[in-house]
């Protein structure tokens, strides 16, 4: 089992195929390598699926803290020049409040969008998309994510990190937190 979310278990294969499908959705929407994608999701399987799809497409993740107020979310999305926002229906009121102020968002994708006819449905898009692998070539120097401060002393500040810094972070986690021995094999 790769992910357990809302009492549903997702295998590694399911996460792989679902993230391929979302990668293909982004491509069909015209999203190009290095484009920025805002993520306003709680800790659910769709976050993991979105994250992997961004990596496969060479897209830059802009994670948004779900506890931020609408003005901070607006600022981060505008400052990062995110062209897509993937959000959960629970945050629809916040998204609708700032929607007219967002300068770069071209597509809104809503998770659990049963009652939302305004935006693209995450579930419907994935269901209708091909799950064939179609990856962008990514180098260590390519941008990976933009992390923002909380903005407690002013506007949030963004730091663009690259793929190599992500690999280094993962290595540190493995070294510091997981007892790995020379005989172990690691897939990441």
mmCIF file of N, CA, C and O in Angstrom, residues 99-176:
data_model
loop_
_atom_site.group_PDB
_atom_site.id
_atom_site.type_symbol
_atom_site.label_atom_id
_atom_site.label_comp_id
_atom_site.label_asym_id
_atom_site.label_seq_id
_atom_site.Cartn_x
_atom_site.Cartn_y
_atom_site.Cartn_z
ATOM 1 N N UNK A 99 -10.807 34.551 -6.488
ATOM 2 C CA UNK A 99 -10.788 34.259 -7.930
ATOM 3 C C UNK A 99 -10.656 35.508 -8.798
ATOM 4 O O UNK A 99 -9.820 35.550 -9.708
ATOM 5 N N UNK A 100 -11.460 36.560 -8.563
ATOM 6 C CA UNK A 100 -11.348 37.754 -9.430
ATOM 7 C C UNK A 100 -10.002 38.473 -9.329
ATOM 8 O O UNK A 100 -9.642 39.262 -10.198
ATOM 9 N N UNK A 101 -9.252 38.184 -8.268
ATOM 10 C CA UNK A 101 -7.978 38.862 -8.035
ATOM 11 C C UNK A 101 -6.776 38.068 -8.540
ATOM 12 O O UNK A 101 -5.646 38.570 -8.536
ATOM 13 N N UNK A 102 -7.008 36.824 -8.954
ATOM 14 C CA UNK A 102 -5.903 35.966 -9.402
ATOM 15 C C UNK A 102 -5.574 36.275 -10.859
ATOM 16 O O UNK A 102 -6.408 36.108 -11.744
ATOM 17 N N UNK A 103 -4.348 36.712 -11.091
ATOM 18 C CA UNK A 103 -3.945 37.235 -12.398
ATOM 19 C C UNK A 103 -3.487 36.184 -13.400
ATOM 20 O O UNK A 103 -3.505 36.429 -14.599
ATOM 21 N N UNK A 104 -3.036 35.028 -12.921
ATOM 22 C CA UNK A 104 -2.396 34.075 -13.822
ATOM 23 C C UNK A 104 -3.101 32.728 -13.927
ATOM 24 O O UNK A 104 -2.770 31.947 -14.819
ATOM 25 N N UNK A 105 -4.026 32.429 -13.021
ATOM 26 C CA UNK A 105 -4.683 31.124 -13.021
ATOM 27 C C UNK A 105 -5.555 30.997 -14.265
ATOM 28 O O UNK A 105 -6.459 31.796 -14.484
ATOM 29 N N UNK A 106 -5.267 29.988 -15.069
ATOM 30 C CA UNK A 106 -6.050 29.712 -16.274
ATOM 31 C C UNK A 106 -7.036 28.572 -16.065
ATOM 32 O O UNK A 106 -8.075 28.520 -16.729
ATOM 33 N N UNK A 107 -6.679 27.639 -15.165
ATOM 34 C CA UNK A 107 -7.527 26.475 -14.929
ATOM 35 C C UNK A 107 -7.621 26.201 -13.438
ATOM 36 O O UNK A 107 -6.611 26.210 -12.733
ATOM 37 N N UNK A 108 -8.837 25.948 -12.998
ATOM 38 C CA UNK A 108 -9.112 25.558 -11.615
ATOM 39 C C UNK A 108 -9.566 24.106 -11.646
ATOM 40 O O UNK A 108 -10.506 23.767 -12.367
ATOM 41 N N UNK A 109 -8.906 23.264 -10.869
ATOM 42 C CA UNK A 109 -9.273 21.850 -10.790
ATOM 43 C C UNK A 109 -9.683 21.552 -9.354
ATOM 44 O O UNK A 109 -8.894 21.746 -8.424
ATOM 45 N N UNK A 110 -10.920 21.112 -9.199
ATOM 46 C CA UNK A 110 -11.487 20.905 -7.871
ATOM 47 C C UNK A 110 -11.600 19.421 -7.540
ATOM 48 O O UNK A 110 -12.170 18.640 -8.304
ATOM 49 N N UNK A 111 -11.056 19.036 -6.386
ATOM 50 C CA UNK A 111 -11.181 17.673 -5.864
ATOM 51 C C UNK A 111 -12.495 17.593 -5.095
ATOM 52 O O UNK A 111 -12.833 18.507 -4.341
ATOM 53 N N UNK A 112 -13.216 16.504 -5.295
ATOM 54 C CA UNK A 112 -14.506 16.292 -4.640
ATOM 55 C C UNK A 112 -15.501 17.373 -5.079
ATOM 56 O O UNK A 112 -16.181 17.985 -4.271
ATOM 57 N N UNK A 113 -15.557 17.564 -6.384
ATOM 58 C CA UNK A 113 -16.314 18.669 -6.964
ATOM 59 C C UNK A 113 -17.772 18.344 -7.272
ATOM 60 O O UNK A 113 -18.376 18.965 -8.124
ATOM 61 N N UNK A 114 -18.358 17.407 -6.560
ATOM 62 C CA UNK A 114 -19.725 16.976 -6.855
ATOM 63 C C UNK A 114 -20.707 18.149 -6.938
ATOM 64 O O UNK A 114 -21.598 18.172 -7.785
ATOM 65 N N UNK A 115 -20.533 19.137 -6.072
ATOM 66 C CA UNK A 115 -21.469 20.270 -6.067
ATOM 67 C C UNK A 115 -20.903 21.500 -6.761
ATOM 68 O O UNK A 115 -21.458 22.575 -6.679
ATOM 69 N N UNK A 116 -19.791 21.348 -7.459
ATOM 70 C CA UNK A 116 -19.123 22.482 -8.087
ATOM 71 C C UNK A 116 -19.153 22.309 -9.603
ATOM 72 O O UNK A 116 -18.401 21.525 -10.156
ATOM 73 N N UNK A 117 -20.006 23.068 -10.246
ATOM 74 C CA UNK A 117 -20.093 23.002 -11.709
ATOM 75 C C UNK A 117 -19.234 24.056 -12.385
ATOM 76 O O UNK A 117 -19.149 24.096 -13.602
ATOM 77 N N UNK A 118 -18.600 24.901 -11.599
ATOM 78 C CA UNK A 118 -17.834 26.020 -12.145
ATOM 79 C C UNK A 118 -16.451 25.603 -12.638
ATOM 80 O O UNK A 118 -15.943 26.127 -13.620
ATOM 81 N N UNK A 119 -15.831 24.670 -11.935
ATOM 82 C CA UNK A 119 -14.452 24.312 -12.225
ATOM 83 C C UNK A 119 -14.336 22.881 -12.740
ATOM 84 O O UNK A 119 -15.279 22.105 -12.683
ATOM 85 N N UNK A 120 -13.156 22.548 -13.223
ATOM 86 C CA UNK A 120 -12.892 21.204 -13.711
ATOM 87 C C UNK A 120 -12.890 20.227 -12.544
ATOM 88 O O UNK A 120 -12.367 20.533 -11.474
ATOM 89 N N UNK A 121 -13.454 19.069 -12.747
ATOM 90 C CA UNK A 121 -13.503 18.046 -11.710
ATOM 91 C C UNK A 121 -12.268 17.162 -11.786
ATOM 92 O O UNK A 121 -12.015 16.529 -12.811
ATOM 93 N N UNK A 122 -11.518 17.117 -10.693
ATOM 94 C CA UNK A 122 -10.316 16.285 -10.595
ATOM 95 C C UNK A 122 -10.648 14.844 -10.964
ATOM 96 O O UNK A 122 -9.984 14.233 -11.803
ATOM 97 N N UNK A 123 -11.697 14.313 -10.341
ATOM 98 C CA UNK A 123 -12.061 12.912 -10.538
ATOM 99 C C UNK A 123 -12.472 12.633 -11.986
ATOM 100 O O UNK A 123 -12.061 11.629 -12.568
ATOM 101 N N UNK A 124 -13.249 13.519 -12.558
ATOM 102 C CA UNK A 124 -13.705 13.332 -13.942
ATOM 103 C C UNK A 124 -12.534 13.422 -14.927
ATOM 104 O O UNK A 124 -12.430 12.615 -15.857
ATOM 105 N N UNK A 125 -11.663 14.394 -14.708
ATOM 106 C CA UNK A 125 -10.501 14.555 -15.592
ATOM 107 C C UNK A 125 -9.632 13.305 -15.591
ATOM 108 O O UNK A 125 -9.217 12.826 -16.647
ATOM 109 N N UNK A 126 -9.355 12.778 -14.411
ATOM 110 C CA UNK A 126 -8.499 11.595 -14.304
ATOM 111 C C UNK A 126 -9.174 10.376 -14.921
ATOM 112 O O UNK A 126 -8.538 9.575 -15.600
ATOM 113 N N UNK A 127 -10.473 10.256 -14.685
ATOM 114 C CA UNK A 127 -11.216 9.109 -15.212
ATOM 115 C C UNK A 127 -11.187 9.082 -16.743
ATOM 116 O O UNK A 127 -11.104 8.019 -17.359
ATOM 117 N N UNK A 128 -11.232 10.261 -17.354
ATOM 118 C CA UNK A 128 -11.313 10.355 -18.813
ATOM 119 C C UNK A 128 -9.946 10.421 -19.496
ATOM 120 O O UNK A 128 -9.858 10.298 -20.716
ATOM 121 N N UNK A 129 -8.883 10.609 -18.727
ATOM 122 C CA UNK A 129 -7.549 10.779 -19.321
ATOM 123 C C UNK A 129 -6.831 9.440 -19.491
ATOM 124 O O UNK A 129 -7.084 8.485 -18.767
ATOM 125 N N UNK A 130 -5.915 9.425 -20.427
ATOM 126 C CA UNK A 130 -5.040 8.265 -20.609
ATOM 127 C C UNK A 130 -4.096 8.167 -19.416
ATOM 128 O O UNK A 130 -3.625 9.181 -18.904
ATOM 129 N N UNK A 131 -3.804 6.938 -19.004
ATOM 130 C CA UNK A 131 -2.832 6.768 -17.922
ATOM 131 C C UNK A 131 -1.483 6.264 -18.443
ATOM 132 O O UNK A 131 -0.662 5.764 -17.695
ATOM 133 N N UNK A 132 -1.281 6.444 -19.755
ATOM 134 C CA UNK A 132 0.005 6.091 -20.355
ATOM 135 C C UNK A 132 1.085 7.064 -19.883
ATOM 136 O O UNK A 132 0.836 8.253 -19.733
ATOM 137 N N UNK A 133 2.283 6.570 -19.686
ATOM 138 C CA UNK A 133 3.395 7.399 -19.234
ATOM 139 C C UNK A 133 3.839 8.347 -20.347
ATOM 140 O O UNK A 133 3.999 7.938 -21.491
ATOM 141 N N UNK A 134 4.000 9.623 -20.002
ATOM 142 C CA UNK A 134 4.488 10.639 -20.925
ATOM 143 C C UNK A 134 5.227 11.670 -20.082
ATOM 144 O O UNK A 134 4.637 12.634 -19.619
ATOM 145 N N UNK A 135 6.507 11.431 -19.848
ATOM 146 C CA UNK A 135 7.264 12.249 -18.913
ATOM 147 C C UNK A 135 8.113 13.289 -19.626
ATOM 148 O O UNK A 135 8.595 13.060 -20.723
ATOM 149 N N UNK A 136 8.325 14.407 -18.949
ATOM 150 C CA UNK A 136 9.272 15.420 -19.395
ATOM 151 C C UNK A 136 10.655 15.031 -18.886
ATOM 152 O O UNK A 136 10.792 14.449 -17.814
ATOM 153 N N UNK A 137 11.670 15.375 -19.644
ATOM 154 C CA UNK A 137 13.033 15.195 -19.175
ATOM 155 C C UNK A 137 13.332 16.312 -18.180
ATOM 156 O O UNK A 137 13.099 17.483 -18.474
ATOM 157 N N UNK A 138 13.814 15.936 -17.016
ATOM 158 C CA UNK A 138 14.087 16.901 -15.958
ATOM 159 C C UNK A 138 15.544 16.751 -15.532
ATOM 160 O O UNK A 138 16.040 15.637 -15.391
ATOM 161 N N UNK A 139 16.214 17.886 -15.350
ATOM 162 C CA UNK A 139 17.603 17.874 -14.886
ATOM 163 C C UNK A 139 17.662 18.330 -13.426
ATOM 164 O O UNK A 139 16.685 18.865 -12.901
ATOM 165 N N UNK A 140 18.813 18.144 -12.799
ATOM 166 C CA UNK A 140 18.988 18.571 -11.414
ATOM 167 C C UNK A 140 18.777 20.071 -11.229
ATOM 168 O O UNK A 140 18.379 20.519 -10.161
ATOM 169 N N UNK A 141 19.040 20.848 -12.271
ATOM 170 C CA UNK A 141 18.919 22.304 -12.170
ATOM 171 C C UNK A 141 17.503 22.806 -12.419
ATOM 172 O O UNK A 141 17.206 23.971 -12.170
ATOM 173 N N UNK A 142 16.609 21.967 -12.910
ATOM 174 C CA UNK A 142 15.224 22.398 -13.165
ATOM 175 C C UNK A 142 14.532 22.767 -11.854
ATOM 176 O O UNK A 142 14.786 22.157 -10.818
ATOM 177 N N UNK A 143 13.651 23.759 -11.905
ATOM 178 C CA UNK A 143 12.916 24.132 -10.690
ATOM 179 C C UNK A 143 11.976 23.006 -10.250
ATOM 180 O O UNK A 143 11.412 22.296 -11.080
ATOM 181 N N UNK A 144 11.859 22.850 -8.935
ATOM 182 C CA UNK A 144 11.013 21.806 -8.372
ATOM 183 C C UNK A 144 9.813 22.390 -7.640
ATOM 184 O O UNK A 144 8.684 21.954 -7.824
ATOM 185 N N UNK A 145 10.059 23.378 -6.774
ATOM 186 C CA UNK A 145 8.963 23.952 -6.003
ATOM 187 C C UNK A 145 9.312 25.359 -5.552
ATOM 188 O O UNK A 145 10.479 25.744 -5.517
ATOM 189 N N UNK A 146 8.260 26.098 -5.213
ATOM 190 C CA UNK A 146 8.434 27.405 -4.585
ATOM 191 C C UNK A 146 7.793 27.311 -3.208
ATOM 192 O O UNK A 146 6.576 27.107 -3.103
ATOM 193 N N UNK A 147 8.617 27.420 -2.184
ATOM 194 C CA UNK A 147 8.129 27.390 -0.803
ATOM 195 C C UNK A 147 8.038 28.816 -0.285
ATOM 196 O O UNK A 147 8.958 29.612 -0.481
ATOM 197 N N UNK A 148 6.927 29.126 0.370
ATOM 198 C CA UNK A 148 6.688 30.470 0.896
ATOM 199 C C UNK A 148 6.696 30.474 2.410
ATOM 200 O O UNK A 148 6.231 29.529 3.051
ATOM 201 N N UNK A 149 7.220 31.576 2.964
ATOM 202 C CA UNK A 149 7.119 31.784 4.398
ATOM 203 C C UNK A 149 5.662 32.106 4.732
ATOM 204 O O UNK A 149 4.848 32.344 3.831
ATOM 205 N N UNK A 150 5.345 32.178 6.003
ATOM 206 C CA UNK A 150 3.964 32.483 6.397
ATOM 207 C C UNK A 150 3.654 33.969 6.299
ATOM 208 O O UNK A 150 2.499 34.371 6.362
ATOM 209 N N UNK A 151 4.662 34.807 6.161
ATOM 210 C CA UNK A 151 4.411 36.233 6.017
ATOM 211 C C UNK A 151 4.072 36.931 7.319
ATOM 212 O O UNK A 151 3.360 37.932 7.327
ATOM 213 N N UNK A 152 4.578 36.432 8.440
ATOM 214 C CA UNK A 152 4.225 37.014 9.733
ATOM 215 C C UNK A 152 4.765 38.429 9.917
ATOM 216 O O UNK A 152 4.197 39.212 10.671
ATOM 217 N N UNK A 153 5.846 38.780 9.226
ATOM 218 C CA UNK A 153 6.402 40.133 9.359
ATOM 219 C C UNK A 153 6.236 40.939 8.075
ATOM 220 O O UNK A 153 6.917 41.935 7.877
ATOM 221 N N UNK A 154 5.352 40.537 7.221
ATOM 222 C CA UNK A 154 5.121 41.217 5.946
ATOM 223 C C UNK A 154 4.563 40.231 4.949
ATOM 224 O O UNK A 154 3.927 39.247 5.314
ATOM 225 N N UNK A 155 4.803 40.489 3.693
ATOM 226 C CA UNK A 155 4.332 39.586 2.641
ATOM 227 C C UNK A 155 5.106 38.272 2.691
ATOM 228 O O UNK A 155 6.299 38.261 2.997
ATOM 229 N N UNK A 156 4.434 37.145 2.374
ATOM 230 C CA UNK A 156 5.170 35.874 2.302
ATOM 231 C C UNK A 156 6.293 35.970 1.271
ATOM 232 O O UNK A 156 6.150 36.635 0.246
ATOM 233 N N UNK A 157 7.387 35.329 1.571
ATOM 234 C CA UNK A 157 8.536 35.327 0.655
ATOM 235 C C UNK A 157 8.714 33.924 0.099
ATOM 236 O O UNK A 157 8.676 32.947 0.833
ATOM 237 N N UNK A 158 8.915 33.845 -1.212
ATOM 238 C CA UNK A 158 9.056 32.560 -1.878
ATOM 239 C C UNK A 158 10.497 32.212 -2.147
ATOM 240 O O UNK A 158 11.304 33.083 -2.478
ATOM 241 N N UNK A 159 10.822 30.943 -1.995
ATOM 242 C CA UNK A 159 12.157 30.442 -2.316
ATOM 243 C C UNK A 159 11.999 29.324 -3.340
ATOM 244 O O UNK A 159 11.343 28.318 -3.077
ATOM 245 N N UNK A 160 12.571 29.527 -4.509
ATOM 246 C CA UNK A 160 12.527 28.531 -5.576
ATOM 247 C C UNK A 160 13.631 27.518 -5.336
ATOM 248 O O UNK A 160 14.802 27.882 -5.207
ATOM 249 N N UNK A 161 13.257 26.248 -5.241
ATOM 250 C CA UNK A 161 14.253 25.190 -5.066
ATOM 251 C C UNK A 161 14.261 24.320 -6.315
ATOM 252 O O UNK A 161 13.254 24.221 -7.020
ATOM 253 N N UNK A 162 15.399 23.708 -6.565
ATOM 254 C CA UNK A 162 15.518 22.878 -7.762
ATOM 255 C C UNK A 162 15.439 21.393 -7.419
ATOM 256 O O UNK A 162 15.355 21.000 -6.259
ATOM 257 N N UNK A 163 15.487 20.567 -8.442
ATOM 258 C CA UNK A 163 15.374 19.121 -8.278
ATOM 259 C C UNK A 163 16.506 18.588 -7.408
ATOM 260 O O UNK A 163 16.285 17.748 -6.530
ATOM 261 N N UNK A 164 17.725 19.081 -7.612
ATOM 262 C CA UNK A 164 18.859 18.607 -6.825
ATOM 263 C C UNK A 164 18.647 18.872 -5.336
ATOM 264 O O UNK A 164 18.969 18.026 -4.499
ATOM 265 N N UNK A 165 18.079 20.030 -4.994
ATOM 266 C CA UNK A 165 17.849 20.321 -3.576
ATOM 267 C C UNK A 165 16.811 19.364 -2.988
ATOM 268 O O UNK A 165 16.910 18.970 -1.827
ATOM 269 N N UNK A 166 15.851 18.953 -3.787
ATOM 270 C CA UNK A 166 14.857 17.978 -3.322
ATOM 271 C C UNK A 166 15.514 16.617 -3.075
ATOM 272 O O UNK A 166 15.248 15.958 -2.079
ATOM 273 N N UNK A 167 16.377 16.225 -3.994
ATOM 274 C CA UNK A 167 17.096 14.955 -3.822
ATOM 275 C C UNK A 167 17.954 15.008 -2.562
ATOM 276 O O UNK A 167 17.980 14.066 -1.774
ATOM 277 N N UNK A 168 18.630 16.134 -2.347
ATOM 278 C CA UNK A 168 19.462 16.293 -1.147
ATOM 279 C C UNK A 168 18.612 16.217 0.113
ATOM 280 O O UNK A 168 19.010 15.600 1.104
ATOM 281 N N UNK A 169 17.431 16.830 0.098
ATOM 282 C CA UNK A 169 16.527 16.773 1.257
ATOM 283 C C UNK A 169 16.112 15.341 1.547
ATOM 284 O O UNK A 169 16.079 14.916 2.708
ATOM 285 N N UNK A 170 15.777 14.610 0.501
ATOM 286 C CA UNK A 170 15.387 13.212 0.686
ATOM 287 C C UNK A 170 16.545 12.392 1.249
ATOM 288 O O UNK A 170 16.356 11.555 2.129
ATOM 289 N N UNK A 171 17.742 12.641 0.733
ATOM 290 C CA UNK A 171 18.910 11.934 1.257
ATOM 291 C C UNK A 171 19.093 12.208 2.744
ATOM 292 O O UNK A 171 19.393 11.300 3.521
ATOM 293 N N UNK A 172 18.905 13.469 3.161
ATOM 294 C CA UNK A 172 19.038 13.816 4.577
ATOM 295 C C UNK A 172 18.006 13.090 5.425
ATOM 296 O O UNK A 172 18.306 12.637 6.524
ATOM 297 N N UNK A 173 16.786 12.986 4.925
ATOM 298 C CA UNK A 173 15.746 12.259 5.652
ATOM 299 C C UNK A 173 16.167 10.812 5.813
ATOM 300 O O UNK A 173 16.068 10.235 6.905
ATOM 301 N N UNK A 174 16.640 10.216 4.730
ATOM 302 C CA UNK A 174 17.054 8.819 4.790
ATOM 303 C C UNK A 174 18.217 8.626 5.777
ATOM 304 O O UNK A 174 18.245 7.683 6.549
ATOM 305 N N UNK A 175 19.169 9.523 5.748
ATOM 306 C CA UNK A 175 20.336 9.404 6.622
ATOM 307 C C UNK A 175 19.952 9.621 8.079
ATOM 308 O O UNK A 175 20.358 8.877 8.966
ATOM 309 N N UNK A 176 19.139 10.665 8.338
ATOM 310 C CA UNK A 176 18.829 11.044 9.713
ATOM 311 C C UNK A 176 17.677 10.273 10.340
ATOM 312 O O UNK A 176 17.659 10.060 11.538
#
